[in-house]
Amino acid sequence: MSQSSDTPTYVVGVDYGTLSGRAVVVRVHDGAELGSAVHEYRHGVMDTELAATGAPLPPEWALQVPADYVEVLRQAVPAAVRAAGVDPASVVGIGTDFTACTMVPVLADGTPLNELPGLEDRPHAYVKLWKHHAAQAQADRINDLAARRGEGWLPRYGGLISSEWEFAKGLQLLEEDPELYHRMDHWVEAADWIVWQLTGSYVRNACSAGYKGILQDGEYPDRDFLAALNPGFAGFAEEKLDREVGALGDMAGTLSAEAAAWTGLPAGIAVAVGNIDAHVCAPAARATAPGQMVAIMGTSTCHVMSSDTLREVPGMCGVVDGGIIDGLYGYEAGQSGVGDIFGWFTAHFVPGPLREEAAARGLSVHELLTEQASREPVGAHGLVALDWQSGNRSVLVDHELSGLLVGLTLATRPHEVYRALLEATAFGARTIVETFATAGIPVTEFVAAGGLIKNAFLMQVYADVLGMPISVIGSDQGPALGSAIHAAVAAGAYPDVRAAAEAMGRLERSAYTPDPARTEAYSALYAEYTALHDHFGRGGNDVMRRLKALRRHARSAQEVSA
């Protein structure tokens, strides 16, 4: 197939986010986005109670229902095709991406454990969403053992494995519900499970396997290491994880008759190997060259970048050969909370009069606070915050950490706190950029993508804090467009992802440029942020860990009493 065919052809990209799935129909020859649709997950995120029973969940849990993902295929894909006004017969491929690390425990045929009779009330039978952080104790043990043994794979992940990833979550499952662990045949990334539903074949994608599954140089951590964690965990990699690994942009299979009926697309079209939402966004932003860091800014932020150099970067989430673009090393870092932090503040700490003012003016609370915050000079609020309400992914890799706000007085107003939180996330991004540069992987261009790029003030803050221009993806649907690009490659329309990205991607270079005076002022605040970051994050004071332990103890006692 050629992208220069006289008859237009189309591909569908499906982006699975934290709360919903979005489908976009894209023209193959130029990347034009012709129609989209969103379907919200019926069960959302279960982080306080189990939907099936109403039973409370412990702190740091975050679960989902896999059937909600299939409903996206049934609802959003046909709706997007209708919105695009194209003949479904002209669609030649479909690609998907997912939040990671989001894990599904399944039987040999792919049936999720929560769908088995009698298991509806077992929390461990459900999907563990990326932001399920209740496996921190297991992650700590993995890290301690790997460091003591000098495991060669540990430096590839910045020296620390996250509680969000496959091994920590799998070990938690074994130790807290061993019956379910042994009943489970496969521990599957949701990115691969949804492709399995589309094709009938289980292919493990190279991106998730490398970044979240500790697959380096073709090998997982060995049985001896896993047995030292827990004797019952010795066979985890070979028995629960190991599978054929598909390269990014390859075809995982073809659309099955059942999935064709769900989506309204032709059976037999190409289905691309799965991918992670952040990583698939890079080609959508034409960021396929070394040094281009893409920050996908939403509820959290994931930073991805390719390089022709292999380095060990402290606190990175991983480096994988071909993890983003074939022939380059793909690096990942991230911030566990960004948009979630802003949403948390506006949901719980904004007084009624401000909400009423926003409603009267036809603004969201975010828009009103942003307008008020933008009027003041840098530092006028006298505040500095740590952006750790969801823990720290990079560069500390510690989800026992928590948020901090310093400088409050009786004169502090909501918009000032809001601005301090915006700035804290920018300081967190600067910490990541500087850590990469110190390790010999300089960032030559910072590219922003995701829903938060709509906030122009936030983007300017990032430019000023980083002291470098911010380029912006030219699409509102970066991950979905990226998935569509991979679908076009899988369908044979382009020889590789680079070529497809050049034709189908969108990028506005240097959309925001730093103001030198503000950059200098922010450097003073950043120095205070760094002092707090290192004190609370590097062992100067473990009060955050102690407070979380006290919280867990109190909650557990309350549940026992109830």
Coordinates of C-alpha atoms in Angstrom, one line a residue:
M1 CA 0.0 0.0 0.0
S2 CA 1.2 3.5 -0.7
Q3 CA 0.3 6.8 0.9
S4 CA 0.2 8.4 -2.5
S5 CA -2.8 6.2 -3.6
D6 CA -5.4 8.1 -5.6
T7 CA -8.1 6.8 -3.2
P8 CA -7.8 8.3 0.2
T9 CA -7.3 5.8 3.0
Y10 CA -7.7 6.3 6.7
V11 CA -6.5 4.8 10.0
V12 CA -8.0 4.9 13.5
G13 CA -6.0 5.8 16.6
V14 CA -7.4 4.9 20.1
D15 CA -6.0 6.5 23.2
Y16 CA -6.8 4.9 26.5
G17 CA -6.4 7.5 29.3
T18 CA -7.1 7.4 33.0
L19 CA -10.8 8.2 32.8
S20 CA -11.8 7.7 29.2
G21 CA -10.9 6.4 25.8
R22 CA -10.7 8.5 22.7
A23 CA -10.8 7.4 19.1
V24 CA -9.6 9.6 16.2
V25 CA -10.0 9.0 12.4
V26 CA -6.9 10.2 10.6
R27 CA -6.2 10.5 6.8
V28 CA -3.1 8.5 5.9
H29 CA -1.4 10.7 3.4
D30 CA -1.3 13.9 5.5
G31 CA -2.4 13.2 9.0
A32 CA -5.6 15.3 8.9
E33 CA -7.8 14.5 11.9
L34 CA -11.3 14.1 10.5
G35 CA -13.4 12.9 13.4
S36 CA -13.1 11.9 17.0
A37 CA -15.2 10.6 19.9
V38 CA -14.7 10.0 23.6
H39 CA -16.2 7.4 25.8
E40 CA -15.9 7.7 29.6
Y41 CA -15.3 4.5 31.6
R42 CA -18.4 3.6 33.4
H43 CA -16.6 2.6 36.6
G44 CA -13.9 5.3 36.3
V45 CA -11.1 4.8 38.8
M46 CA -11.8 2.8 41.9
D47 CA -9.5 4.3 44.5
T48 CA -11.8 4.5 47.6
E49 CA -14.2 1.5 47.2
L50 CA -14.8 -1.5 45.0
A51 CA -17.7 -0.8 42.7
A52 CA -19.1 -4.3 42.8
T53 CA -19.5 -4.4 46.5
G54 CA -18.9 -1.0 48.0
A55 CA -16.2 -2.4 50.1
P56 CA -13.5 0.2 51.1
L57 CA -10.1 0.0 49.4
P58 CA -6.9 0.6 51.4
P59 CA -4.8 3.8 50.8
E60 CA -2.8 4.1 47.6
W61 CA -5.0 1.6 45.6
A62 CA -6.3 2.5 42.1
L63 CA -8.3 -0.2 40.2
Q64 CA -10.3 -0.3 36.9
V65 CA -12.7 -2.7 35.2
P66 CA -11.4 -4.1 31.9
A67 CA -14.8 -4.4 30.3
D68 CA -14.8 -0.5 30.3
Y69 CA -12.0 -0.7 27.8
V70 CA -13.9 -2.9 25.4
E71 CA -16.8 -0.4 25.6
V72 CA -14.5 2.2 24.1
L73 CA -14.1 0.0 21.0
R74 CA -17.9 -0.4 20.9
Q75 CA -18.8 3.2 21.4
A76 CA -16.0 5.6 20.5
V77 CA -14.7 4.0 17.4
P78 CA -18.0 3.8 15.4
A79 CA -18.8 7.3 16.7
A80 CA -15.5 8.7 15.5
V81 CA -16.0 7.1 12.0
R82 CA -19.4 8.6 11.8
A83 CA -18.1 12.0 12.8
A84 CA -15.4 11.8 10.2
G85 CA -17.9 11.0 7.5
V86 CA -15.7 8.4 5.9
D87 CA -16.6 5.0 4.5
P88 CA -15.5 2.4 7.1
A89 CA -14.3 0.2 4.2
S90 CA -11.6 2.8 3.5
V91 CA -10.0 2.3 7.0
V92 CA -6.9 0.2 6.6
G93 CA -5.6 0.0 10.1
I94 CA -6.1 0.7 13.8
G95 CA -3.6 1.4 16.5
T96 CA -4.0 1.8 20.3
D97 CA -2.1 3.2 23.2
F98 CA -2.6 2.9 27.0
T99 CA -1.6 4.4 30.3
A100 CA 1.3 2.4 31.8
C101 CA 1.9 0.5 33.9
T102 CA -1.7 -0.7 33.9
M103 CA -1.9 -4.4 34.6
V104 CA -4.7 -7.0 33.9
P105 CA -4.6 -10.5 35.6
V106 CA -6.1 -13.0 33.1
L107 CA -6.6 -16.6 32.3
A108 CA -4.9 -18.3 29.3
D109 CA -7.6 -17.1 27.0
G110 CA -7.4 -13.5 28.1
T111 CA -10.5 -13.5 30.4
P112 CA -9.9 -11.0 33.3
L113 CA -10.1 -12.6 36.7
N114 CA -12.7 -10.2 37.9
E115 CA -15.1 -11.6 35.3
L116 CA -15.0 -15.1 36.8
P117 CA -18.0 -16.0 39.0
G118 CA -17.2 -15.5 42.7
L119 CA -14.2 -13.2 42.2
E120 CA -16.1 -9.9 41.9
D121 CA -15.4 -9.0 45.5
R122 CA -11.6 -9.7 45.3
P123 CA -9.7 -6.4 44.7
H124 CA -6.7 -8.2 43.3
A125 CA -8.8 -9.6 40.5
Y126 CA -9.2 -6.2 38.9
V127 CA -6.9 -4.0 36.7
K128 CA -4.3 -2.2 38.7
L129 CA -4.1 1.2 37.2
W130 CA -0.8 3.0 36.6
K131 CA -1.3 5.1 39.7
H132 CA -1.9 2.2 42.0
H133 CA 0.9 2.9 44.5
A134 CA 0.2 0.3 47.1
A135 CA 3.1 -1.9 46.1
Q136 CA 5.7 0.5 47.4
A137 CA 6.9 -2.0 50.0
Q138 CA 7.5 -4.6 47.3
A139 CA 9.3 -2.0 45.1
D140 CA 11.5 -1.1 48.1
R141 CA 12.5 -4.7 48.5
I142 CA 13.2 -5.2 44.8
N143 CA 15.4 -2.1 44.8
D144 CA 17.3 -3.1 48.0
L145 CA 18.0 -6.6 46.7
A146 CA 19.0 -5.5 43.3
A147 CA 21.4 -2.9 44.7
R148 CA 23.0 -5.4 47.1
R149 CA 23.4 -7.9 44.3
G150 CA 24.7 -5.4 41.8
E151 CA 22.0 -6.4 39.2
G152 CA 23.1 -5.1 35.8
W153 CA 19.6 -4.0 34.8
L154 CA 19.1 -1.7 37.7
P155 CA 21.1 1.3 36.3
R156 CA 19.0 1.1 33.2
Y157 CA 16.2 2.4 35.4
G158 CA 18.1 5.2 37.1
G159 CA 18.9 2.9 40.0
L160 CA 15.3 2.4 41.2
I161 CA 12.3 0.4 40.2
S162 CA 8.9 2.1 40.7
S163 CA 5.9 0.7 42.6
E164 CA 3.9 1.4 39.5
W165 CA 5.6 -1.3 37.5
E166 CA 4.9 -4.9 36.6
F167 CA 7.2 -6.7 39.1
A168 CA 6.2 -4.7 42.2
K169 CA 2.5 -5.0 41.5
G170 CA 2.9 -8.7 40.6
L171 CA 4.7 -9.3 43.9
Q172 CA 2.0 -7.5 45.8
L173 CA -0.6 -9.8 44.2
L174 CA 1.4 -12.9 45.2
E175 CA 1.9 -11.8 48.7
E176 CA -1.6 -10.5 49.4
D177 CA -3.8 -12.9 47.4
P178 CA -1.7 -16.0 46.5
E179 CA -4.7 -17.9 45.4
L180 CA -5.5 -15.4 42.7
Y181 CA -1.8 -15.2 41.8
H182 CA -1.6 -18.9 41.1
R183 CA -5.0 -18.9 39.3
M184 CA -3.7 -16.1 36.9
D185 CA -2.1 -17.4 33.7
H186 CA -0.8 -14.0 32.4
W187 CA 0.0 -10.7 34.0
V188 CA -0.8 -8.5 31.0
E189 CA -0.2 -4.8 30.3
A190 CA -3.6 -3.3 29.3
A191 CA -1.9 -2.0 26.2
D192 CA -1.4 -5.6 25.1
W193 CA -4.7 -6.9 26.5
I194 CA -6.7 -4.5 24.3
V195 CA -4.7 -5.6 21.2
W196 CA -5.5 -9.2 22.2
Q197 CA -9.2 -8.3 22.2
L198 CA -8.9 -6.8 18.7
T199 CA -6.9 -9.6 17.1
G200 CA -7.4 -12.7 19.2
S201 CA -3.6 -12.9 19.6
Y202 CA -1.4 -11.9 22.6
V203 CA 1.7 -10.0 21.5
R204 CA 3.7 -8.1 24.1
N205 CA 4.8 -4.7 23.0
A206 CA 8.5 -3.8 23.2
C207 CA 7.8 -0.4 24.8
S208 CA 5.9 -1.7 27.9
A209 CA 8.1 -4.7 28.2
G210 CA 11.3 -2.6 28.3
Y211 CA 10.1 0.3 30.4
K212 CA 7.7 -1.4 32.8
G213 CA 8.7 -5.1 32.6
I214 CA 12.5 -4.9 33.2
L215 CA 13.2 -6.6 29.9
Q216 CA 16.8 -5.5 29.0
D217 CA 19.0 -7.1 26.3
G218 CA 16.4 -9.8 25.8
E219 CA 16.3 -10.9 29.4
Y220 CA 14.2 -10.4 32.5
P221 CA 15.6 -10.6 36.1
D222 CA 16.5 -14.2 36.7
R223 CA 14.8 -16.9 38.8
D224 CA 17.4 -16.7 41.5
F225 CA 16.8 -13.0 42.0
L226 CA 13.0 -13.4 42.0
A227 CA 13.2 -16.4 44.4
A228 CA 15.2 -14.3 46.8
L229 CA 12.3 -11.8 46.9
N230 CA 9.8 -14.6 47.6
P231 CA 10.2 -18.3 46.7
G232 CA 6.8 -18.3 45.1
F233 CA 7.9 -15.5 42.8
A234 CA 10.7 -17.4 41.2
G235 CA 8.8 -18.3 38.0
F236 CA 7.1 -14.9 37.6
A237 CA 8.9 -13.7 34.5
E238 CA 8.8 -16.9 32.5
E239 CA 5.4 -18.1 33.7
K240 CA 3.4 -14.9 33.9
L241 CA 5.1 -12.4 31.7
D242 CA 7.2 -13.9 29.0
R243 CA 5.6 -13.7 25.5
E244 CA 6.5 -12.9 21.9
V245 CA 7.6 -9.2 21.8
G246 CA 6.5 -7.1 18.9
A247 CA 8.4 -4.1 17.6
L248 CA 6.7 -0.7 17.6
G249 CA 5.0 0.0 14.3
D250 CA 4.8 -3.7 13.4
M251 CA 1.5 -5.5 12.8
A252 CA 0.3 -7.5 15.9
G253 CA -2.3 -9.2 13.8
T254 CA -5.5 -8.4 11.9
L255 CA -8.9 -7.3 13.1
S256 CA -11.0 -10.3 14.1
A257 CA -14.6 -10.7 13.1
E258 CA -15.8 -10.1 16.6
A259 CA -13.8 -6.9 17.0
A260 CA -15.0 -5.8 13.5
A261 CA -18.6 -6.1 14.7
W262 CA -17.7 -4.0 17.8
T263 CA -16.0 -1.2 15.9
G264 CA -17.8 -1.3 12.5
L265 CA -14.4 -1.6 10.8
P266 CA -13.5 -4.2 8.2
A267 CA -12.3 -7.5 9.4
G268 CA -8.8 -8.3 8.4
I269 CA -7.3 -4.8 8.6
A270 CA -3.9 -4.2 10.3
V271 CA -3.8 -3.9 14.1
A272 CA -0.6 -2.2 15.3
V273 CA 1.5 -3.5 18.2
G274 CA 0.4 -1.8 21.4
N275 CA 2.2 1.2 22.9
I276 CA 2.4 3.5 25.9
D277 CA 0.4 6.8 25.6
A278 CA 3.4 9.0 26.2
H279 CA 5.8 7.2 23.9
V280 CA 3.5 7.0 21.0
C281 CA 3.0 10.8 21.2
A282 CA 6.6 11.5 20.2
P283 CA 6.1 10.8 16.4
A284 CA 2.8 12.8 16.6
A285 CA 4.9 15.8 17.5
R286 CA 7.6 15.0 14.9
A287 CA 10.0 14.4 17.8
T288 CA 11.9 11.5 16.3
A289 CA 15.4 13.1 16.5
P290 CA 17.9 12.9 19.4
G291 CA 17.5 15.5 22.1
Q292 CA 13.8 16.3 21.6
M293 CA 12.1 15.8 24.9
V294 CA 8.3 15.4 24.7
A295 CA 6.4 16.2 27.9
I296 CA 2.9 14.7 27.7
M297 CA 1.1 16.9 30.2
G298 CA -2.2 15.6 31.7
T299 CA -3.2 14.2 35.0
S300 CA 0.5 13.2 35.2
T301 CA 3.4 14.1 32.9
C302 CA 5.6 11.6 31.1
H303 CA 8.8 12.8 29.6
V304 CA 10.2 10.8 26.7
M305 CA 13.3 11.5 24.5
S306 CA 15.4 9.6 22.1
S307 CA 19.2 9.6 21.9
D308 CA 21.9 7.9 20.0
T309 CA 23.9 7.6 23.2
L310 CA 23.4 5.1 26.1
R311 CA 23.8 6.6 29.5
E312 CA 22.7 5.9 33.0
V313 CA 20.5 8.8 34.2
P314 CA 19.7 8.9 37.9
G315 CA 16.0 8.5 38.6
M316 CA 14.9 7.9 35.0
C317 CA 12.1 5.5 34.4
G318 CA 14.1 3.5 31.9
V319 CA 16.2 3.5 28.8
V320 CA 15.2 1.0 26.1
D321 CA 16.8 0.3 22.7
G322 CA 14.1 1.2 20.2
G323 CA 11.7 2.1 23.0
I324 CA 10.4 5.0 21.0
I325 CA 12.0 5.1 17.6
D326 CA 13.9 2.2 16.0
G327 CA 17.6 2.7 16.0
L328 CA 17.7 5.1 19.0
Y329 CA 17.7 4.7 22.7
G330 CA 14.4 5.8 24.2
Y331 CA 14.5 7.5 27.6
E332 CA 11.6 8.0 29.9
A333 CA 11.1 10.1 33.0
G334 CA 8.0 11.5 34.6
Q335 CA 6.0 13.3 37.2
S336 CA 3.2 11.3 39.0
G337 CA 1.0 14.3 39.6
V338 CA 0.5 17.4 37.5
G339 CA -3.1 18.0 36.3
D340 CA -4.3 15.8 39.1
I341 CA -2.7 18.3 41.6
F342 CA -4.4 21.3 40.0
G343 CA -7.8 19.4 39.9
W344 CA -7.4 18.3 43.6
F345 CA -6.8 21.9 44.6
T346 CA -9.8 23.4 42.7
A347 CA -12.1 20.6 43.9
H348 CA -11.3 20.9 47.6
F349 CA -9.8 24.3 48.5
V350 CA -11.6 27.0 46.5
P351 CA -14.2 29.0 48.4
G352 CA -17.8 29.4 47.3
P353 CA -17.6 33.1 46.3
L354 CA -14.8 32.3 43.8
R355 CA -16.8 29.5 42.3
E356 CA -19.8 31.8 42.0
E357 CA -17.6 34.5 40.3
A358 CA -16.3 31.9 37.8
A359 CA -19.8 30.7 37.0
A360 CA -21.1 34.2 36.6
R361 CA -18.4 35.0 34.1
G362 CA -18.7 31.8 32.2
L363 CA -15.2 30.6 33.3
S364 CA -14.0 27.4 34.8
V365 CA -12.5 27.7 38.3
H366 CA -9.1 26.8 36.6
E367 CA -9.5 29.7 34.2
L368 CA -10.4 32.2 36.9
L369 CA -7.5 31.2 39.2
T370 CA -5.1 31.3 36.2
E371 CA -6.3 34.8 35.3
Q372 CA -5.8 36.0 38.9
A373 CA -2.4 34.3 39.3
S374 CA -1.1 35.7 36.0
R375 CA -1.4 39.3 37.2
E376 CA 1.3 39.0 39.8
P377 CA 5.1 39.1 39.4
V378 CA 7.2 36.1 40.1
G379 CA 7.6 35.4 43.8
A380 CA 4.9 37.8 44.9
H381 CA 3.0 35.0 46.6
G382 CA 5.9 34.2 48.9
L383 CA 5.3 30.5 48.4
V384 CA 7.1 27.4 47.2
A385 CA 5.6 23.9 46.9
L386 CA 6.7 20.3 46.3
D387 CA 4.7 18.6 43.6
W388 CA 4.5 15.2 45.3
Q389 CA 0.8 14.7 46.1
S390 CA 1.0 11.5 44.0
G391 CA 4.6 10.8 45.1
N392 CA 7.7 11.4 43.0
R393 CA 8.3 9.4 39.8
S394 CA 11.5 11.2 38.7
V395 CA 14.1 11.7 39.8
L396 CA 13.6 10.3 43.3
V397 CA 11.3 7.3 42.3
D398 CA 9.5 7.3 45.7
H399 CA 5.7 7.2 46.1
E400 CA 5.9 7.4 49.8
L401 CA 6.7 11.1 49.4
S402 CA 3.8 13.6 49.6
G403 CA 3.0 17.3 48.9
L404 CA 4.4 20.3 50.7
L405 CA 3.6 24.0 50.7
V406 CA 5.9 26.5 52.5
G407 CA 5.2 30.2 53.1
L408 CA 1.5 30.3 54.0
T409 CA 0.3 33.4 55.9
L410 CA -3.2 34.7 56.8
A411 CA -2.9 36.9 53.7
T412 CA -2.4 34.0 51.3
R413 CA -5.2 33.7 48.7
P414 CA -6.3 30.7 46.6
H415 CA -4.9 31.9 43.3
E416 CA -1.5 32.3 44.9
V417 CA -1.5 28.7 46.1
Y418 CA -2.7 27.7 42.7
R419 CA 0.1 29.5 41.1
A420 CA 2.6 27.9 43.5
L421 CA 1.3 24.5 42.5
L422 CA 1.7 25.3 38.8
E423 CA 5.2 26.5 39.4
A424 CA 6.1 23.4 41.4
T425 CA 5.3 21.1 38.5
A426 CA 7.5 23.3 36.3
F427 CA 10.3 23.0 38.9
G428 CA 9.9 19.3 38.8
A429 CA 10.3 19.3 35.0
R430 CA 13.4 21.4 35.3
T431 CA 14.9 18.9 37.8
I432 CA 14.4 16.2 35.2
V433 CA 15.9 18.2 32.4
E434 CA 18.9 19.1 34.4
T435 CA 19.4 15.6 35.6
F436 CA 19.5 14.4 32.0
A437 CA 21.9 17.1 31.0
T438 CA 24.3 16.2 33.9
A439 CA 24.2 12.6 32.8
G440 CA 25.3 13.5 29.3
I441 CA 21.9 13.5 27.5
P442 CA 21.2 17.1 26.9
V443 CA 17.7 18.3 26.0
T444 CA 17.9 20.4 22.9
E445 CA 14.2 21.0 22.4
F446 CA 11.3 20.8 25.0
V447 CA 8.0 19.8 23.3
A448 CA 4.7 20.0 25.2
A449 CA 1.7 17.9 24.5
G450 CA -1.4 16.8 26.3
G451 CA -4.4 18.6 27.6
L452 CA -2.6 21.1 29.8
I453 CA -1.1 22.8 26.8
K454 CA -4.4 24.7 26.5
N455 CA -3.3 26.8 29.5
A456 CA -1.1 29.4 27.9
F457 CA -0.1 30.9 31.3
L458 CA 1.1 27.5 32.4
M459 CA 3.1 27.0 29.2
Q460 CA 4.8 30.4 29.7
V461 CA 5.6 29.5 33.3
Y462 CA 7.4 26.4 32.0
A463 CA 9.3 28.4 29.4
D464 CA 10.4 30.9 32.0
V465 CA 11.3 28.2 34.6
L466 CA 13.2 26.1 32.1
G467 CA 14.8 29.1 30.5
M468 CA 14.2 27.6 27.1
P469 CA 11.6 27.8 24.3
I470 CA 8.6 25.5 24.5
S471 CA 7.4 23.9 21.3
V472 CA 3.9 22.6 21.2
I473 CA 2.3 19.7 19.4
G474 CA -0.1 20.8 16.7
S475 CA -2.8 18.4 17.7
D476 CA -5.3 18.1 20.5
Q477 CA -5.1 14.3 20.3
G478 CA -1.4 13.6 20.5
P479 CA -1.5 10.0 21.7
A480 CA -4.4 9.1 19.4
L481 CA -2.6 10.7 16.4
G482 CA 0.6 8.8 17.4
S483 CA -1.4 5.5 17.5
A484 CA -2.8 6.3 14.1
I485 CA 0.7 6.9 12.8
H486 CA 1.8 3.5 14.0
A487 CA -1.4 2.0 12.4
A488 CA -0.4 3.5 9.1
V489 CA 3.1 1.9 9.4
A490 CA 1.5 -1.4 10.4
A491 CA -0.8 -1.2 7.3
G492 CA 2.2 -0.7 5.0
A493 CA 1.5 2.9 4.1
Y494 CA 4.9 4.1 5.2
P495 CA 8.2 2.2 5.5
D496 CA 8.8 3.3 9.1
V497 CA 7.6 5.5 12.0
R498 CA 10.0 8.4 11.1
A499 CA 8.6 8.7 7.6
A500 CA 5.0 8.5 8.8
A501 CA 5.7 11.1 11.5
E502 CA 7.2 13.5 9.0
A503 CA 4.0 13.3 6.9
M504 CA 1.4 12.9 9.5
G505 CA 2.8 14.7 12.7
R506 CA 2.2 18.2 13.8
L507 CA 4.5 20.7 15.6
E508 CA 4.6 24.4 16.4
R509 CA 8.2 25.2 17.2
S510 CA 9.1 27.8 19.9
A511 CA 5.4 28.6 20.6
Y512 CA 6.5 30.1 24.0
T513 CA 9.8 31.8 24.6
P514 CA 11.3 32.6 28.0
D515 CA 11.4 36.1 29.5
P516 CA 15.0 36.7 30.8
A517 CA 13.8 38.7 33.9
R518 CA 11.3 36.1 34.9
T519 CA 13.7 33.3 34.3
E520 CA 16.2 34.9 36.7
A521 CA 13.5 35.4 39.3
Y522 CA 12.3 31.8 39.0
S523 CA 15.9 30.6 39.5
A524 CA 15.8 32.0 43.0
L525 CA 12.5 30.1 43.7
Y526 CA 13.9 27.0 42.1
A527 CA 16.9 27.1 44.5
E528 CA 14.4 27.0 47.3
Y529 CA 12.5 24.1 45.6
T530 CA 15.7 22.2 45.2
A531 CA 16.6 22.6 48.9
L532 CA 13.3 21.3 49.9
H533 CA 13.4 18.5 47.3
D534 CA 16.7 17.2 48.5
H535 CA 15.9 17.6 52.2
F536 CA 12.6 15.7 52.2
G537 CA 13.4 13.5 49.2
R538 CA 17.0 12.3 49.9
G539 CA 16.8 11.4 53.6
G540 CA 17.1 14.7 55.4
N541 CA 13.8 14.2 57.1
D542 CA 11.6 11.1 56.5
V543 CA 8.5 12.7 58.0
M544 CA 6.5 12.1 54.8
R545 CA 7.1 8.4 55.0
R546 CA 6.2 8.4 58.7
L547 CA 3.0 10.2 58.2
K548 CA 1.9 7.8 55.4
A549 CA 2.7 4.9 57.8
L550 CA 0.6 6.5 60.5
R551 CA -2.2 7.1 58.0
R552 CA -2.2 3.5 56.9
H553 CA -2.2 2.3 60.5
A554 CA -5.1 4.5 61.4
R555 CA -7.1 3.5 58.3
S556 CA -6.5 -0.2 59.0
A557 CA -7.6 0.2 62.6
Q558 CA -10.8 2.0 61.4
E559 CA -11.6 -0.7 58.9
V560 CA -11.1 -3.5 61.5
S561 CA -13.4 -1.6 63.9
A562 CA -16.0 -1.1 61.2

